[in-house]
Amino acid sequence: MGNLTVKPLGYALGAEVTGVDLRQPLEPMLRTAINEAWLRHLVLVFPGQDLSTTEQIAFARHFGELDKHAFQPRYTHPDHREILLVTNKLIGGKPSDTRNTGRNWHTDLAFTPRPAKGALLRCKEKPLVGGDTMFTNLYLAYETLTPRMQAFIEDMEAIHDVSLVKGIEQRDPEKVAELKRLNPPVAHRVVQVHPETGRKSLMVGQRIRGILGLSDGESAALLGFLNEHAQSPEFIYRHRWSVHDLVMWDNRCTQHIALPDFDQTQPRLMLRCSLEGEVIGRLLEPGKARVDDREALMQQLAAIA
Ligand SMILES: [Fe+2]
């Protein structure tokens, strides 16, 4: 196992992993140890990993199939669709739509029936200060509710809506219209069971339109409480990036927010691989779109790009 060291970074979640060179082939035992640490700490930080895009992809593949970023094909790496460029730098001479990605609390791809399993984000360039990412532990958010509240929300479904992505109205209107057309509202259980740990978590966030079966007022009150609870400071790990950090999070039991707490005139460049998740949600208007077929969707989007 070499010198693999896992050091917790926060009480609720987050751990730093050192003593491993991610450029090297990953031995099965090492892969198992990293996966166990991931399931325990939810967010792993691997500092000082100066990886090429190919090396990042190779490491990520040890943990699942990679998403081809069909929803943002214009912002993938020119040679590797598995890598999404999250940046405020110009792409093709134009400001990137990813410059303000993730500005409200969310689960990646929860606006589809198939949210991501997880993601691996690498920092290549960063502003002098800020550009932090916060993660919250949704197991703790669920476990600290009273049994009566847990029972109340047990069978509830929340309506996730892509149009609630913060800042979406500042993107290219044509592409946003297409994004909405391809992603009609989708319902996800508020209480999720993690497929590997069996633990329950509270899947909420700021891109939720309402709760099925509740009135607007009831939904707003309940979601207001659940979101405030899930975003309690004691459930959060805030990552301050260093160049060559690789951060790997479990999207099935955490949510996150990318903070705009930095000078936008300074370049920030992050490279993301996303792990494909299971289909856990359902379309409220079946037949309106096929969002489970990523390749077909990517072709549609490429055609309009
Ligand atoms: Fe995200």
PDB file of C-alpha atoms and ligand atoms in Angstrom:
ATOM      1  CA  MET A   1       0.000   0.000   0.000  1.00  0.00           C
ATOM      2  CA  GLY A   2       3.029   2.271   0.203  1.00  0.00           C
ATOM      3  CA  ASN A   3       2.655   5.414   2.250  1.00  0.00           C
ATOM      4  CA  LEU A   4      -1.022   6.157   1.681  1.00  0.00           C
ATOM      5  CA  THR A   5      -2.109   8.586   4.380  1.00  0.00           C
ATOM      6  CA  VAL A   6      -5.659   9.805   4.941  1.00  0.00           C
ATOM      7  CA  LYS A   7      -5.966  12.841   7.203  1.00  0.00           C
ATOM      8  CA  PRO A   8      -9.408  14.285   8.023  1.00  0.00           C
ATOM      9  CA  LEU A   9      -9.803  17.927   7.043  1.00  0.00           C
ATOM     10  CA  GLY A  10     -13.168  18.557   8.665  1.00  0.00           C
ATOM     11  CA  TYR A  11     -15.418  17.039  11.304  1.00  0.00           C
ATOM     12  CA  ALA A  12     -18.332  16.510   8.953  1.00  0.00           C
ATOM     13  CA  LEU A  13     -16.498  15.489   5.800  1.00  0.00           C
ATOM     14  CA  GLY A  14     -13.307  15.922   3.788  1.00  0.00           C
ATOM     15  CA  ALA A  15      -9.931  14.234   4.026  1.00  0.00           C
ATOM     16  CA  GLU A  16      -6.510  14.829   2.523  1.00  0.00           C
ATOM     17  CA  VAL A  17      -4.894  11.870   0.810  1.00  0.00           C
ATOM     18  CA  THR A  18      -1.122  11.812   0.419  1.00  0.00           C
ATOM     19  CA  GLY A  19       1.526   9.201  -0.267  1.00  0.00           C
ATOM     20  CA  VAL A  20       0.136   8.221  -3.655  1.00  0.00           C
ATOM     21  CA  ASP A  21       1.237   9.315  -7.135  1.00  0.00           C
ATOM     22  CA  LEU A  22      -1.903   9.371  -9.286  1.00  0.00           C
ATOM     23  CA  ARG A  23       0.201   9.360 -12.478  1.00  0.00           C
ATOM     24  CA  GLN A  24       1.150   5.751 -11.745  1.00  0.00           C
ATOM     25  CA  PRO A  25      -1.082   2.754 -12.512  1.00  0.00           C
ATOM     26  CA  LEU A  26      -3.420   2.167  -9.571  1.00  0.00           C
ATOM     27  CA  GLU A  27      -3.001  -1.205  -7.848  1.00  0.00           C
ATOM     28  CA  PRO A  28      -6.332  -2.888  -6.945  1.00  0.00           C
ATOM     29  CA  MET A  29      -5.583  -2.731  -3.207  1.00  0.00           C
ATOM     30  CA  LEU A  30      -4.801   0.937  -3.439  1.00  0.00           C
ATOM     31  CA  ARG A  31      -7.981   1.537  -5.419  1.00  0.00           C
ATOM     32  CA  THR A  32      -9.956  -0.267  -2.711  1.00  0.00           C
ATOM     33  CA  ALA A  33      -8.300   1.797   0.029  1.00  0.00           C
ATOM     34  CA  ILE A  34      -9.069   5.050  -1.780  1.00  0.00           C
ATOM     35  CA  ASN A  35     -12.680   3.991  -2.406  1.00  0.00           C
ATOM     36  CA  GLU A  36     -13.116   3.119   1.280  1.00  0.00           C
ATOM     37  CA  ALA A  37     -11.686   6.493   2.295  1.00  0.00           C
ATOM     38  CA  TRP A  38     -14.029   8.156  -0.209  1.00  0.00           C
ATOM     39  CA  LEU A  39     -17.100   6.417   1.223  1.00  0.00           C
ATOM     40  CA  ARG A  40     -16.011   7.378   4.743  1.00  0.00           C
ATOM     41  CA  HIS A  41     -14.986  11.013   4.153  1.00  0.00           C
ATOM     42  CA  LEU A  42     -17.146  11.841   1.064  1.00  0.00           C
ATOM     43  CA  VAL A  43     -14.678  14.426  -0.247  1.00  0.00           C
ATOM     44  CA  LEU A  44     -11.041  13.491  -0.853  1.00  0.00           C
ATOM     45  CA  VAL A  45      -8.345  16.064  -1.568  1.00  0.00           C
ATOM     46  CA  PHE A  46      -5.202  14.856  -3.331  1.00  0.00           C
ATOM     47  CA  PRO A  47      -2.719  17.743  -3.180  1.00  0.00           C
ATOM     48  CA  GLY A  48       0.239  18.176  -5.518  1.00  0.00           C
ATOM     49  CA  GLN A  49      -1.056  15.989  -8.348  1.00  0.00           C
ATOM     50  CA  ASP A  50       0.320  17.560 -11.548  1.00  0.00           C
ATOM     51  CA  LEU A  51      -1.642  15.298 -13.887  1.00  0.00           C
ATOM     52  CA  SER A  52      -2.085  15.419 -17.636  1.00  0.00           C
ATOM     53  CA  THR A  53      -5.678  15.213 -18.883  1.00  0.00           C
ATOM     54  CA  THR A  54      -5.036  11.595 -19.891  1.00  0.00           C
ATOM     55  CA  GLU A  55      -3.752  10.749 -16.423  1.00  0.00           C
ATOM     56  CA  GLN A  56      -6.755  12.399 -14.783  1.00  0.00           C
ATOM     57  CA  ILE A  57      -9.124  10.414 -17.010  1.00  0.00           C
ATOM     58  CA  ALA A  58      -7.251   7.161 -16.313  1.00  0.00           C
ATOM     59  CA  PHE A  59      -7.457   7.697 -12.550  1.00  0.00           C
ATOM     60  CA  ALA A  60     -11.145   8.675 -12.670  1.00  0.00           C
ATOM     61  CA  ARG A  61     -12.044   5.545 -14.664  1.00  0.00           C
ATOM     62  CA  HIS A  62     -11.105   3.409 -11.669  1.00  0.00           C
ATOM     63  CA  PHE A  63     -14.271   4.674  -9.987  1.00  0.00           C
ATOM     64  CA  GLY A  64     -16.816   4.378 -12.782  1.00  0.00           C
ATOM     65  CA  GLU A  65     -17.811   5.219 -16.324  1.00  0.00           C
ATOM     66  CA  LEU A  66     -17.130   8.819 -17.284  1.00  0.00           C
ATOM     67  CA  ASP A  67     -19.775  11.249 -18.399  1.00  0.00           C
ATOM     68  CA  LYS A  68     -19.143  12.876 -21.784  1.00  0.00           C
ATOM     69  CA  HIS A  69     -20.645  16.188 -20.637  1.00  0.00           C
ATOM     70  CA  ALA A  70     -23.444  16.114 -23.173  1.00  0.00           C
ATOM     71  CA  PHE A  71     -25.087  19.052 -21.444  1.00  0.00           C
ATOM     72  CA  GLN A  72     -22.148  21.380 -22.036  1.00  0.00           C
ATOM     73  CA  PRO A  73     -20.368  19.981 -25.112  1.00  0.00           C
ATOM     74  CA  ARG A  74     -18.919  23.344 -26.111  1.00  0.00           C
ATOM     75  CA  TYR A  75     -16.834  23.484 -22.974  1.00  0.00           C
ATOM     76  CA  THR A  76     -15.162  20.126 -23.008  1.00  0.00           C
ATOM     77  CA  HIS A  77     -11.452  19.699 -23.578  1.00  0.00           C
ATOM     78  CA  PRO A  78     -10.803  19.764 -27.370  1.00  0.00           C
ATOM     79  CA  ASP A  79      -9.301  16.267 -27.345  1.00  0.00           C
ATOM     80  CA  HIS A  80     -11.175  14.707 -24.410  1.00  0.00           C
ATOM     81  CA  ARG A  81     -14.928  14.996 -23.992  1.00  0.00           C
ATOM     82  CA  GLU A  82     -14.573  13.426 -20.554  1.00  0.00           C
ATOM     83  CA  ILE A  83     -12.973  16.649 -19.328  1.00  0.00           C
ATOM     84  CA  LEU A  84     -15.124  19.717 -18.755  1.00  0.00           C
ATOM     85  CA  LEU A  85     -13.317  23.045 -18.578  1.00  0.00           C
ATOM     86  CA  VAL A  86     -14.691  25.106 -15.719  1.00  0.00           C
ATOM     87  CA  THR A  87     -13.113  28.459 -16.313  1.00  0.00           C
ATOM     88  CA  ASN A  88     -13.479  32.215 -16.600  1.00  0.00           C
ATOM     89  CA  LYS A  89     -10.977  32.238 -19.462  1.00  0.00           C
ATOM     90  CA  LEU A  90     -12.179  32.871 -22.998  1.00  0.00           C
ATOM     91  CA  ILE A  91     -13.086  29.790 -25.005  1.00  0.00           C
ATOM     92  CA  GLY A  92     -13.097  30.276 -28.772  1.00  0.00           C
ATOM     93  CA  GLY A  93     -12.691  34.010 -28.121  1.00  0.00           C
ATOM     94  CA  LYS A  94     -15.923  34.158 -26.055  1.00  0.00           C
ATOM     95  CA  PRO A  95     -16.579  34.152 -22.324  1.00  0.00           C
ATOM     96  CA  SER A  96     -17.217  30.616 -21.150  1.00  0.00           C
ATOM     97  CA  ASP A  97     -20.681  29.729 -19.811  1.00  0.00           C
ATOM     98  CA  THR A  98     -18.812  27.729 -17.186  1.00  0.00           C
ATOM     99  CA  ARG A  99     -17.341  30.855 -15.618  1.00  0.00           C
ATOM    100  CA  ASN A 100     -20.240  30.948 -13.151  1.00  0.00           C
ATOM    101  CA  THR A 101     -20.896  27.231 -12.856  1.00  0.00           C
ATOM    102  CA  GLY A 102     -22.268  25.931  -9.575  1.00  0.00           C
ATOM    103  CA  ARG A 103     -23.229  29.171  -7.859  1.00  0.00           C
ATOM    104  CA  ASN A 104     -26.095  27.703  -5.835  1.00  0.00           C
ATOM    105  CA  TRP A 105     -26.199  24.562  -3.700  1.00  0.00           C
ATOM    106  CA  HIS A 106     -26.708  21.540  -5.901  1.00  0.00           C
ATOM    107  CA  THR A 107     -26.171  17.897  -6.688  1.00  0.00           C
ATOM    108  CA  ASP A 108     -24.457  17.573 -10.075  1.00  0.00           C
ATOM    109  CA  LEU A 109     -26.924  16.646 -12.833  1.00  0.00           C
ATOM    110  CA  ALA A 110     -29.884  16.412 -10.460  1.00  0.00           C
ATOM    111  CA  PHE A 111     -31.922  18.129 -13.189  1.00  0.00           C
ATOM    112  CA  THR A 112     -31.736  14.794 -15.034  1.00  0.00           C
ATOM    113  CA  PRO A 113     -33.085  11.417 -13.872  1.00  0.00           C
ATOM    114  CA  ARG A 114     -29.462  10.319 -13.608  1.00  0.00           C
ATOM    115  CA  PRO A 115     -27.402  12.549 -11.306  1.00  0.00           C
ATOM    116  CA  ALA A 116     -23.648  12.019 -11.352  1.00  0.00           C
ATOM    117  CA  LYS A 117     -22.141   9.404  -9.055  1.00  0.00           C
ATOM    118  CA  GLY A 118     -19.280  11.739  -8.274  1.00  0.00           C
ATOM    119  CA  ALA A 119     -16.742  14.061  -9.788  1.00  0.00           C
ATOM    120  CA  LEU A 120     -13.001  14.670  -9.856  1.00  0.00           C
ATOM    121  CA  LEU A 121     -12.046  18.313 -10.174  1.00  0.00           C
ATOM    122  CA  ARG A 122      -8.451  19.437 -10.681  1.00  0.00           C
ATOM    123  CA  CYS A 123      -7.137  22.942 -10.209  1.00  0.00           C
ATOM    124  CA  LYS A 124      -4.801  24.129 -12.934  1.00  0.00           C
ATOM    125  CA  GLU A 125      -4.911  27.919 -12.488  1.00  0.00           C
ATOM    126  CA  LYS A 126      -6.401  29.924  -9.685  1.00  0.00           C
ATOM    127  CA  PRO A 127      -6.813  33.500  -8.525  1.00  0.00           C
ATOM    128  CA  LEU A 128      -4.590  34.799  -5.762  1.00  0.00           C
ATOM    129  CA  VAL A 129      -7.312  34.257  -3.168  1.00  0.00           C
ATOM    130  CA  GLY A 130     -10.777  32.702  -3.178  1.00  0.00           C
ATOM    131  CA  GLY A 131     -12.660  30.637  -5.741  1.00  0.00           C
ATOM    132  CA  ASP A 132     -13.436  28.228  -2.881  1.00  0.00           C
ATOM    133  CA  THR A 133     -15.843  25.297  -3.080  1.00  0.00           C
ATOM    134  CA  MET A 134     -18.058  24.275  -0.153  1.00  0.00           C
ATOM    135  CA  PHE A 135     -19.401  20.762   0.344  1.00  0.00           C
ATOM    136  CA  THR A 136     -22.052  19.597   2.805  1.00  0.00           C
ATOM    137  CA  ASN A 137     -22.655  16.165   4.274  1.00  0.00           C
ATOM    138  CA  LEU A 138     -26.204  15.083   3.429  1.00  0.00           C
ATOM    139  CA  TYR A 139     -26.022  11.962   5.607  1.00  0.00           C
ATOM    140  CA  LEU A 140     -25.609  14.189   8.649  1.00  0.00           C
ATOM    141  CA  ALA A 141     -28.340  16.470   7.370  1.00  0.00           C
ATOM    142  CA  TYR A 142     -30.739  13.507   7.321  1.00  0.00           C
ATOM    143  CA  GLU A 143     -29.561  11.849  10.517  1.00  0.00           C
ATOM    144  CA  THR A 144     -29.945  15.008  12.592  1.00  0.00           C
ATOM    145  CA  LEU A 145     -33.619  15.462  11.693  1.00  0.00           C
ATOM    146  CA  THR A 146     -36.116  14.280  14.285  1.00  0.00           C
ATOM    147  CA  PRO A 147     -37.659  10.837  13.697  1.00  0.00           C
ATOM    148  CA  ARG A 148     -41.007  12.541  13.130  1.00  0.00           C
ATOM    149  CA  MET A 149     -39.587  14.787  10.370  1.00  0.00           C
ATOM    150  CA  GLN A 150     -37.748  11.810   8.860  1.00  0.00           C
ATOM    151  CA  ALA A 151     -41.043   9.916   8.722  1.00  0.00           C
ATOM    152  CA  PHE A 152     -42.842  12.961   7.255  1.00  0.00           C
ATOM    153  CA  ILE A 153     -40.446  13.294   4.315  1.00  0.00           C
ATOM    154  CA  GLU A 154     -39.753   9.579   3.798  1.00  0.00           C
ATOM    155  CA  ASP A 155     -41.793   9.165   0.599  1.00  0.00           C
ATOM    156  CA  MET A 156     -41.656  12.726  -0.679  1.00  0.00           C
ATOM    157  CA  GLU A 157     -40.449  13.618  -4.155  1.00  0.00           C
ATOM    158  CA  ALA A 158     -38.932  16.984  -5.032  1.00  0.00           C
ATOM    159  CA  ILE A 159     -39.202  18.605  -8.456  1.00  0.00           C
ATOM    160  CA  HIS A 160     -35.740  19.532  -9.753  1.00  0.00           C
ATOM    161  CA  ASP A 161     -35.688  22.187 -12.448  1.00  0.00           C
ATOM    162  CA  VAL A 162     -32.726  23.187 -14.640  1.00  0.00           C
ATOM    163  CA  SER A 163     -34.107  26.710 -14.989  1.00  0.00           C
ATOM    164  CA  LEU A 164     -33.209  27.275 -11.318  1.00  0.00           C
ATOM    165  CA  VAL A 165     -29.485  26.966 -12.038  1.00  0.00           C
ATOM    166  CA  LYS A 166     -28.193  30.286 -10.742  1.00  0.00           C
ATOM    167  CA  GLY A 167     -27.120  32.694 -13.480  1.00  0.00           C
ATOM    168  CA  ILE A 168     -28.650  30.631 -16.295  1.00  0.00           C
ATOM    169  CA  GLU A 169     -30.460  33.733 -17.580  1.00  0.00           C
ATOM    170  CA  GLN A 170     -27.077  35.294 -18.365  1.00  0.00           C
ATOM    171  CA  ARG A 171     -26.157  32.482 -20.736  1.00  0.00           C
ATOM    172  CA  ASP A 172     -26.865  32.323 -24.455  1.00  0.00           C
ATOM    173  CA  PRO A 173     -30.733  32.361 -24.607  1.00  0.00           C
ATOM    174  CA  GLU A 174     -30.902  29.899 -27.481  1.00  0.00           C
ATOM    175  CA  LYS A 175     -28.790  27.320 -25.661  1.00  0.00           C
ATOM    176  CA  VAL A 176     -30.711  27.838 -22.447  1.00  0.00           C
ATOM    177  CA  ALA A 177     -34.004  27.231 -24.276  1.00  0.00           C
ATOM    178  CA  GLU A 178     -32.576  24.016 -25.676  1.00  0.00           C
ATOM    179  CA  LEU A 179     -31.264  22.986 -22.266  1.00  0.00           C
ATOM    180  CA  LYS A 180     -34.737  23.475 -20.795  1.00  0.00           C
ATOM    181  CA  ARG A 181     -36.408  21.630 -23.637  1.00  0.00           C
ATOM    182  CA  LEU A 182     -34.062  18.677 -23.187  1.00  0.00           C
ATOM    183  CA  ASN A 183     -34.441  18.720 -19.423  1.00  0.00           C
ATOM    184  CA  PRO A 184     -38.073  18.945 -18.373  1.00  0.00           C
ATOM    185  CA  PRO A 185     -38.677  18.849 -14.619  1.00  0.00           C
ATOM    186  CA  VAL A 186     -37.614  15.629 -12.941  1.00  0.00           C
ATOM    187  CA  ALA A 187     -38.650  14.150  -9.601  1.00  0.00           C
ATOM    188  CA  HIS A 188     -36.181  12.751  -7.087  1.00  0.00           C
ATOM    189  CA  ARG A 189     -36.857  11.252  -3.685  1.00  0.00           C
ATOM    190  CA  VAL A 190     -35.989  13.688  -0.913  1.00  0.00           C
ATOM    191  CA  VAL A 191     -34.607  10.779   1.102  1.00  0.00           C
ATOM    192  CA  GLN A 192     -32.027   8.808  -0.831  1.00  0.00           C
ATOM    193  CA  VAL A 193     -30.337   5.531   0.071  1.00  0.00           C
ATOM    194  CA  HIS A 194     -26.665   5.347  -0.888  1.00  0.00           C
ATOM    195  CA  PRO A 195     -26.119   2.265  -3.092  1.00  0.00           C
ATOM    196  CA  GLU A 196     -22.756   1.399  -1.507  1.00  0.00           C
ATOM    197  CA  THR A 197     -23.100   2.375   2.155  1.00  0.00           C
ATOM    198  CA  GLY A 198     -26.849   1.825   2.576  1.00  0.00           C
ATOM    199  CA  ARG A 199     -27.054   5.085   4.558  1.00  0.00           C
ATOM    200  CA  LYS A 200     -29.883   7.554   4.052  1.00  0.00           C
ATOM    201  CA  SER A 201     -29.260  11.147   3.004  1.00  0.00           C
ATOM    202  CA  LEU A 202     -31.291  14.316   2.504  1.00  0.00           C
ATOM    203  CA  MET A 203     -31.303  15.267  -1.181  1.00  0.00           C
ATOM    204  CA  VAL A 204     -32.314  18.903  -1.261  1.00  0.00           C
ATOM    205  CA  GLY A 205     -30.706  22.002  -2.808  1.00  0.00           C
ATOM    206  CA  GLN A 206     -31.506  25.339  -4.397  1.00  0.00           C
ATOM    207  CA  ARG A 207     -32.607  24.062  -7.793  1.00  0.00           C
ATOM    208  CA  ILE A 208     -35.859  22.559  -6.542  1.00  0.00           C
ATOM    209  CA  ARG A 209     -39.207  23.936  -7.719  1.00  0.00           C
ATOM    210  CA  GLY A 210     -41.343  22.282  -5.055  1.00  0.00           C
ATOM    211  CA  ILE A 211     -42.465  19.085  -3.383  1.00  0.00           C
ATOM    212  CA  LEU A 212     -44.994  16.880  -5.173  1.00  0.00           C
ATOM    213  CA  GLY A 213     -48.364  16.890  -3.444  1.00  0.00           C
ATOM    214  CA  LEU A 214     -47.728  20.004  -1.354  1.00  0.00           C
ATOM    215  CA  SER A 215     -49.037  23.492  -2.033  1.00  0.00           C
ATOM    216  CA  ASP A 216     -46.588  26.213  -3.066  1.00  0.00           C
ATOM    217  CA  GLY A 217     -46.666  27.666   0.437  1.00  0.00           C
ATOM    218  CA  GLU A 218     -46.121  24.292   2.120  1.00  0.00           C
ATOM    219  CA  SER A 219     -43.281  23.469  -0.297  1.00  0.00           C
ATOM    220  CA  ALA A 220     -41.566  26.793   0.240  1.00  0.00           C
ATOM    221  CA  ALA A 221     -41.709  26.491   4.015  1.00  0.00           C
ATOM    222  CA  LEU A 222     -40.525  22.893   4.104  1.00  0.00           C
ATOM    223  CA  LEU A 223     -37.765  23.390   1.513  1.00  0.00           C
ATOM    224  CA  GLY A 224     -36.660  26.564   3.269  1.00  0.00           C
ATOM    225  CA  PHE A 225     -36.209  24.632   6.476  1.00  0.00           C
ATOM    226  CA  LEU A 226     -34.585  21.559   4.886  1.00  0.00           C
ATOM    227  CA  ASN A 227     -32.129  23.637   2.835  1.00  0.00           C
ATOM    228  CA  GLU A 228     -31.156  25.807   5.771  1.00  0.00           C
ATOM    229  CA  HIS A 229     -30.656  22.671   7.825  1.00  0.00           C
ATOM    230  CA  ALA A 230     -28.586  20.890   5.131  1.00  0.00           C
ATOM    231  CA  GLN A 231     -26.396  23.961   4.755  1.00  0.00           C
ATOM    232  CA  SER A 232     -25.667  24.265   8.482  1.00  0.00           C
ATOM    233  CA  PRO A 233     -22.032  25.338   8.965  1.00  0.00           C
ATOM    234  CA  GLU A 234     -21.267  22.248  11.050  1.00  0.00           C
ATOM    235  CA  PHE A 235     -22.067  19.954   8.107  1.00  0.00           C
ATOM    236  CA  ILE A 236     -19.752  21.818   5.723  1.00  0.00           C
ATOM    237  CA  TYR A 237     -16.181  21.459   4.509  1.00  0.00           C
ATOM    238  CA  ARG A 238     -14.864  24.504   2.641  1.00  0.00           C
ATOM    239  CA  HIS A 239     -12.040  23.780   0.237  1.00  0.00           C
ATOM    240  CA  ARG A 240      -9.475  26.488  -0.464  1.00  0.00           C
ATOM    241  CA  TRP A 241      -7.839  25.422  -3.677  1.00  0.00           C
ATOM    242  CA  SER A 242      -4.147  25.118  -4.449  1.00  0.00           C
ATOM    243  CA  VAL A 243      -2.834  24.541  -7.947  1.00  0.00           C
ATOM    244  CA  HIS A 244      -2.565  20.768  -8.634  1.00  0.00           C
ATOM    245  CA  ASP A 245      -5.208  19.819  -6.080  1.00  0.00           C
ATOM    246  CA  LEU A 246      -7.449  17.010  -7.296  1.00  0.00           C
ATOM    247  CA  VAL A 247     -10.710  16.896  -5.341  1.00  0.00           C
ATOM    248  CA  MET A 248     -13.005  13.889  -5.636  1.00  0.00           C
ATOM    249  CA  TRP A 249     -16.513  14.054  -4.167  1.00  0.00           C
ATOM    250  CA  ASP A 250     -19.335  11.599  -3.729  1.00  0.00           C
ATOM    251  CA  ASN A 251     -22.319  13.271  -5.385  1.00  0.00           C
ATOM    252  CA  ARG A 252     -24.738  10.714  -3.894  1.00  0.00           C
ATOM    253  CA  CYS A 253     -24.464  11.991  -0.332  1.00  0.00           C
ATOM    254  CA  THR A 254     -23.096  15.535  -0.624  1.00  0.00           C
ATOM    255  CA  GLN A 255     -23.994  18.751  -2.344  1.00  0.00           C
ATOM    256  CA  HIS A 256     -21.756  21.667  -3.129  1.00  0.00           C
ATOM    257  CA  ILE A 257     -21.532  25.297  -4.160  1.00  0.00           C
ATOM    258  CA  ALA A 258     -18.786  27.123  -6.092  1.00  0.00           C
ATOM    259  CA  LEU A 259     -18.255  30.516  -4.513  1.00  0.00           C
ATOM    260  CA  PRO A 260     -17.706  33.657  -6.584  1.00  0.00           C
ATOM    261  CA  ASP A 261     -15.398  34.967  -3.855  1.00  0.00           C
ATOM    262  CA  PHE A 262     -12.557  36.022  -6.133  1.00  0.00           C
ATOM    263  CA  ASP A 263     -11.310  38.652  -8.554  1.00  0.00           C
ATOM    264  CA  GLN A 264     -12.830  37.656 -11.912  1.00  0.00           C
ATOM    265  CA  THR A 265     -10.040  39.434 -13.798  1.00  0.00           C
ATOM    266  CA  GLN A 266      -7.670  36.733 -12.560  1.00  0.00           C
ATOM    267  CA  PRO A 267      -7.756  33.432 -14.455  1.00  0.00           C
ATOM    268  CA  ARG A 268      -9.289  30.346 -12.917  1.00  0.00           C
ATOM    269  CA  LEU A 269      -9.079  27.015 -14.726  1.00  0.00           C
ATOM    270  CA  MET A 270     -10.475  23.781 -13.331  1.00  0.00           C
ATOM    271  CA  LEU A 271     -10.726  20.442 -15.148  1.00  0.00           C
ATOM    272  CA  ARG A 272     -13.589  18.154 -14.219  1.00  0.00           C
ATOM    273  CA  CYS A 273     -14.317  14.482 -14.824  1.00  0.00           C
ATOM    274  CA  SER A 274     -17.801  13.305 -13.852  1.00  0.00           C
ATOM    275  CA  LEU A 275     -18.695   9.733 -12.983  1.00  0.00           C
ATOM    276  CA  GLU A 276     -21.946   8.482 -14.486  1.00  0.00           C
ATOM    277  CA  GLY A 277     -24.583   7.709 -11.891  1.00  0.00           C
ATOM    278  CA  GLU A 278     -27.610   5.446 -11.677  1.00  0.00           C
ATOM    279  CA  VAL A 279     -31.069   6.428 -12.904  1.00  0.00           C
ATOM    280  CA  ILE A 280     -32.753   7.359  -9.616  1.00  0.00           C
ATOM    281  CA  GLY A 281     -35.304   9.954 -10.704  1.00  0.00           C
ATOM    282  CA  ARG A 282     -38.280  10.063 -13.037  1.00  0.00           C
ATOM    283  CA  LEU A 283     -39.402  12.516 -15.655  1.00  0.00           C
ATOM    284  CA  LEU A 284     -42.651  14.224 -14.776  1.00  0.00           C
ATOM    285  CA  GLU A 285     -43.557  14.431 -18.438  1.00  0.00           C
ATOM    286  CA  PRO A 286     -42.252  11.198 -19.968  1.00  0.00           C
ATOM    287  CA  GLY A 287     -41.787  11.236 -23.698  1.00  0.00           C
ATOM    288  CA  LYS A 288     -40.978  14.922 -23.790  1.00  0.00           C
ATOM    289  CA  ALA A 289     -37.263  14.244 -23.809  1.00  0.00           C
ATOM    290  CA  ARG A 290     -34.853  11.379 -23.643  1.00  0.00           C
ATOM    291  CA  VAL A 291     -32.220  12.493 -21.231  1.00  0.00           C
ATOM    292  CA  ASP A 292     -30.925   9.025 -20.454  1.00  0.00           C
ATOM    293  CA  ASP A 293     -29.272   8.616 -23.846  1.00  0.00           C
ATOM    294  CA  ARG A 294     -26.193  10.754 -23.472  1.00  0.00           C
ATOM    295  CA  GLU A 295     -24.684  10.088 -26.894  1.00  0.00           C
ATOM    296  CA  ALA A 296     -27.892  11.004 -28.724  1.00  0.00           C
ATOM    297  CA  LEU A 297     -28.252  14.081 -26.613  1.00  0.00           C
ATOM    298  CA  MET A 298     -24.686  15.146 -27.258  1.00  0.00           C
ATOM    299  CA  GLN A 299     -25.286  14.851 -31.004  1.00  0.00           C
ATOM    300  CA  GLN A 300     -28.398  17.013 -30.701  1.00  0.00           C
ATOM    301  CA  LEU A 301     -26.538  19.590 -28.717  1.00  0.00           C
ATOM    302  CA  ALA A 302     -23.514  19.516 -31.019  1.00  0.00           C
ATOM    303  CA  ALA A 303     -25.852  20.126 -33.932  1.00  0.00           C
ATOM    304  CA  ILE A 304     -27.173  23.317 -32.386  1.00  0.00           C
ATOM    305  CA  ALA A 305     -23.834  24.513 -31.004  1.00  0.00           C
TER     306      ALA A 305
HETATM  307 FE    FE B   1     -21.391  21.107  -9.440  1.00  0.00          FE
END
